[in-house]
mmCIF file of N, CA and C in Angstrom:
data_model
loop_
_atom_site.group_PDB
_atom_site.id
_atom_site.type_symbol
_atom_site.label_atom_id
_atom_site.label_comp_id
_atom_site.label_asym_id
_atom_site.label_seq_id
_atom_site.Cartn_x
_atom_site.Cartn_y
_atom_site.Cartn_z
ATOM 1 N N MET A 1 74.768 60.043 228.883
ATOM 2 C CA MET A 1 75.265 59.886 227.283
ATOM 3 C C MET A 1 75.330 60.197 225.913
ATOM 4 N N GLU A 2 74.196 59.554 226.368
ATOM 5 C CA GLU A 2 73.102 59.327 224.712
ATOM 6 C C GLU A 2 73.090 61.224 224.221
ATOM 7 N N GLU A 3 72.493 61.575 225.628
ATOM 8 C CA GLU A 3 72.388 63.486 224.924
ATOM 9 C C GLU A 3 73.602 63.804 224.784
ATOM 10 N N ALA A 4 74.806 63.846 225.299
ATOM 11 C CA ALA A 4 75.780 64.360 225.039
ATOM 12 C C ALA A 4 75.805 63.925 223.414
ATOM 13 N N MET A 5 76.227 62.787 223.583
ATOM 14 C CA MET A 5 76.704 62.305 222.320
ATOM 15 C C MET A 5 75.402 62.842 221.274
ATOM 16 N N GLU A 6 74.409 62.896 221.170
ATOM 17 C CA GLU A 6 73.643 63.809 219.870
ATOM 18 C C GLU A 6 74.191 65.246 219.795
ATOM 19 N N HIS A 7 74.446 65.629 220.748
ATOM 20 C CA HIS A 7 74.582 67.561 221.112
ATOM 21 C C HIS A 7 76.273 67.803 220.402
ATOM 22 N N PHE A 8 77.431 66.517 220.650
ATOM 23 C CA PHE A 8 78.258 67.005 219.680
ATOM 24 C C PHE A 8 78.027 66.020 218.019
ATOM 25 N N ARG A 9 77.663 64.944 218.043
ATOM 26 C CA ARG A 9 77.446 64.527 217.005
ATOM 27 C C ARG A 9 77.091 65.361 216.132
ATOM 28 N N HIS A 10 76.236 66.421 216.092
ATOM 29 C CA HIS A 10 75.864 67.589 215.288
ATOM 30 C C HIS A 10 76.644 68.789 215.560
ATOM 31 N N GLN A 11 77.315 69.108 216.920
ATOM 32 C CA GLN A 11 78.093 70.057 216.779
ATOM 33 C C GLN A 11 79.537 70.085 216.088
ATOM 34 N N ARG A 12 79.997 68.479 215.893
ATOM 35 C CA ARG A 12 81.494 68.602 215.354
ATOM 36 C C ARG A 12 81.242 67.290 214.355
ATOM 37 N N ARG A 13 79.943 67.438 213.467
ATOM 38 C CA ARG A 13 79.853 66.951 212.259
ATOM 39 C C ARG A 13 79.950 65.665 212.389
ATOM 40 N N ILE A 14 80.273 64.343 213.354
ATOM 41 C CA ILE A 14 80.251 63.292 213.634
ATOM 42 C C ILE A 14 79.838 62.071 212.214
ATOM 43 N N SER A 15 80.475 61.573 211.549
ATOM 44 C CA SER A 15 79.802 60.948 210.402
ATOM 45 C C SER A 15 79.781 59.217 210.075
ATOM 46 N N THR A 16 81.232 58.810 211.153
ATOM 47 C CA THR A 16 81.530 57.482 210.941
ATOM 48 C C THR A 16 81.838 57.147 212.228
ATOM 49 N N ALA A 17 81.283 55.460 212.460
ATOM 50 C CA ALA A 17 81.691 55.301 214.038
ATOM 51 C C ALA A 17 82.714 55.252 214.457
ATOM 52 N N GLU A 18 83.788 55.607 213.485
ATOM 53 C CA GLU A 18 85.295 55.559 214.541
ATOM 54 C C GLU A 18 85.218 57.157 214.723
ATOM 55 N N GLN A 19 84.590 57.450 214.240
ATOM 56 C CA GLN A 19 84.888 59.246 215.049
ATOM 57 C C GLN A 19 83.668 59.136 216.218
ATOM 58 N N GLU A 20 82.883 58.798 216.175
ATOM 59 C CA GLU A 20 81.718 58.370 217.224
ATOM 60 C C GLU A 20 81.934 57.583 218.087
ATOM 61 N N ALA A 21 83.162 56.677 217.725
ATOM 62 C CA ALA A 21 83.583 55.944 218.942
ATOM 63 C C ALA A 21 84.613 56.313 220.075
ATOM 64 N N ILE A 22 85.202 56.877 219.296
ATOM 65 C CA ILE A 22 86.592 58.555 220.172
ATOM 66 C C ILE A 22 85.994 59.228 220.674
ATOM 67 N N VAL A 23 84.986 59.997 220.260
ATOM 68 C CA VAL A 23 84.133 60.847 221.059
ATOM 69 C C VAL A 23 83.383 60.453 222.342
ATOM 70 N N ARG A 24 82.809 58.767 222.322
ATOM 71 C CA ARG A 24 82.326 58.653 223.403
ATOM 72 C C ARG A 24 82.928 58.030 224.314
ATOM 73 N N GLU A 25 84.552 57.675 223.899
ATOM 74 C CA GLU A 25 85.442 57.287 224.612
ATOM 75 C C GLU A 25 85.881 58.528 225.282
ATOM 76 N N HIS A 26 86.113 59.660 224.795
ATOM 77 C CA HIS A 26 86.696 60.940 225.944
ATOM 78 C C HIS A 26 85.462 61.415 226.315
ATOM 79 N N LEU A 27 83.757 61.379 226.251
ATOM 80 C CA LEU A 27 83.183 61.565 227.313
ATOM 81 C C LEU A 27 83.258 60.678 228.296
ATOM 82 N N GLY A 28 83.136 59.534 227.723
ATOM 83 C CA GLY A 28 83.357 58.215 229.591
ATOM 84 C C GLY A 28 84.545 59.062 230.307
ATOM 85 N N ARG A 29 85.383 59.921 229.566
ATOM 86 C CA ARG A 29 86.703 60.447 230.864
ATOM 87 C C ARG A 29 86.300 61.490 231.434
ATOM 88 N N VAL A 30 85.723 62.763 230.374
ATOM 89 C CA VAL A 30 85.854 63.816 230.850
ATOM 90 C C VAL A 30 84.224 64.048 231.597
ATOM 91 N N LEU A 31 83.299 63.389 231.296
ATOM 92 C CA LEU A 31 82.123 63.692 232.132
ATOM 93 C C LEU A 31 81.919 63.555 233.449
ATOM 94 N N LYS A 32 81.595 64.208 234.139
ATOM 95 C CA LYS A 32 81.485 64.494 235.656
ATOM 96 C C LYS A 32 80.303 64.431 236.088
ATOM 97 N N GLU A 33 79.732 63.159 236.934
ATOM 98 C CA GLU A 33 78.261 63.215 237.702
ATOM 99 C C GLU A 33 77.857 64.146 238.661
ATOM 100 N N GLU A 34 76.803 64.745 238.565
ATOM 101 C CA GLU A 34 76.831 65.986 238.810
ATOM 102 C C GLU A 34 75.261 66.245 239.044
ATOM 103 N N ASN A 35 74.966 66.141 240.521
ATOM 104 C CA ASN A 35 73.076 66.770 240.437
ATOM 105 C C ASN A 35 72.400 65.506 239.951
ATOM 106 N N GLY A 36 72.194 64.722 239.534
ATOM 107 C CA GLY A 36 71.510 63.382 238.640
ATOM 108 C C GLY A 36 71.962 63.477 237.656
ATOM 109 N N GLY A 37 72.690 64.320 236.983
ATOM 110 C CA GLY A 37 73.064 64.285 235.152
ATOM 111 C C GLY A 37 74.640 63.978 234.961
ATOM 112 N N PHE A 38 75.069 64.764 234.203
ATOM 113 C CA PHE A 38 76.441 64.751 234.273
ATOM 114 C C PHE A 38 76.743 66.260 233.543
ATOM 115 N N SER A 39 77.772 67.196 233.846
ATOM 116 C CA SER A 39 78.707 68.024 233.036
ATOM 117 C C SER A 39 80.203 67.783 232.450
ATOM 118 N N LEU A 40 80.244 68.711 231.741
ATOM 119 C CA LEU A 40 81.419 68.843 231.065
ATOM 120 C C LEU A 40 82.580 69.754 231.449
ATOM 121 N N PRO A 41 82.549 69.556 232.404
ATOM 122 C CA PRO A 41 83.939 70.681 232.864
ATOM 123 C C PRO A 41 84.827 71.600 232.044
ATOM 124 N N ALA A 42 84.660 72.636 231.888
ATOM 125 C CA ALA A 42 85.370 73.451 230.957
ATOM 126 C C ALA A 42 85.883 74.982 231.446
ATOM 127 N N SER A 43 86.625 75.608 230.897
ATOM 128 C CA SER A 43 86.812 77.127 231.592
ATOM 129 C C SER A 43 86.886 77.775 229.959
ATOM 130 N N SER A 44 86.896 78.982 230.595
ATOM 131 C CA SER A 44 86.743 79.878 229.497
ATOM 132 C C SER A 44 87.002 81.339 229.742
ATOM 133 N N ILE A 45 88.094 81.922 229.112
ATOM 134 C CA ILE A 45 88.449 83.237 229.590
ATOM 135 C C ILE A 45 87.653 84.711 228.039
ATOM 136 N N ARG A 46 86.964 85.334 228.733
ATOM 137 C CA ARG A 46 86.394 86.059 227.431
ATOM 138 C C ARG A 46 87.041 88.008 227.845
ATOM 139 N N VAL A 47 87.553 88.326 226.732
ATOM 140 C CA VAL A 47 87.656 89.677 227.106
ATOM 141 C C VAL A 47 87.399 90.512 225.938
ATOM 142 N N LYS A 48 87.639 91.857 226.420
ATOM 143 C CA LYS A 48 87.719 93.441 225.501
ATOM 144 C C LYS A 48 88.585 93.854 225.270
ATOM 145 N N ILE A 49 89.110 93.835 224.299
ATOM 146 C CA ILE A 49 90.563 94.912 223.732
ATOM 147 C C ILE A 49 89.521 95.879 223.151
ATOM 148 N N TRP A 50 90.066 97.284 223.614
ATOM 149 C CA TRP A 50 89.740 98.044 222.765
ATOM 150 C C TRP A 50 90.866 99.103 222.957
ATOM 151 N N TRP A 51 91.136 99.880 221.836
ATOM 152 C CA TRP A 51 92.492 101.488 222.101
ATOM 153 C C TRP A 51 91.454 102.568 221.126
ATOM 154 N N GLU A 52 92.001 103.780 221.753
ATOM 155 C CA GLU A 52 91.474 104.738 221.369
ATOM 156 C C GLU A 52 92.879 105.413 220.364
ATOM 157 N N LYS A 53 92.690 106.038 219.310
ATOM 158 C CA LYS A 53 93.874 106.073 218.304
ATOM 159 C C LYS A 53 93.833 108.173 218.626
ATOM 160 N N GLU A 54 95.000 108.428 218.420
ATOM 161 C CA GLU A 54 95.694 109.429 218.719
ATOM 162 C C GLU A 54 95.394 110.341 217.634
#
């Protein structure tokens, strides 16, 4: 949890105790224990679109 908080503290510019409490509560719900550590399940769709002008 502390490593996750450190990551998100910088990534999301968390600067108040209230913000940190919100993120901690969220991470407590979504982090999944896996192989002796934790993961943050997520999905992503990446696409590349192009077209040729006539």
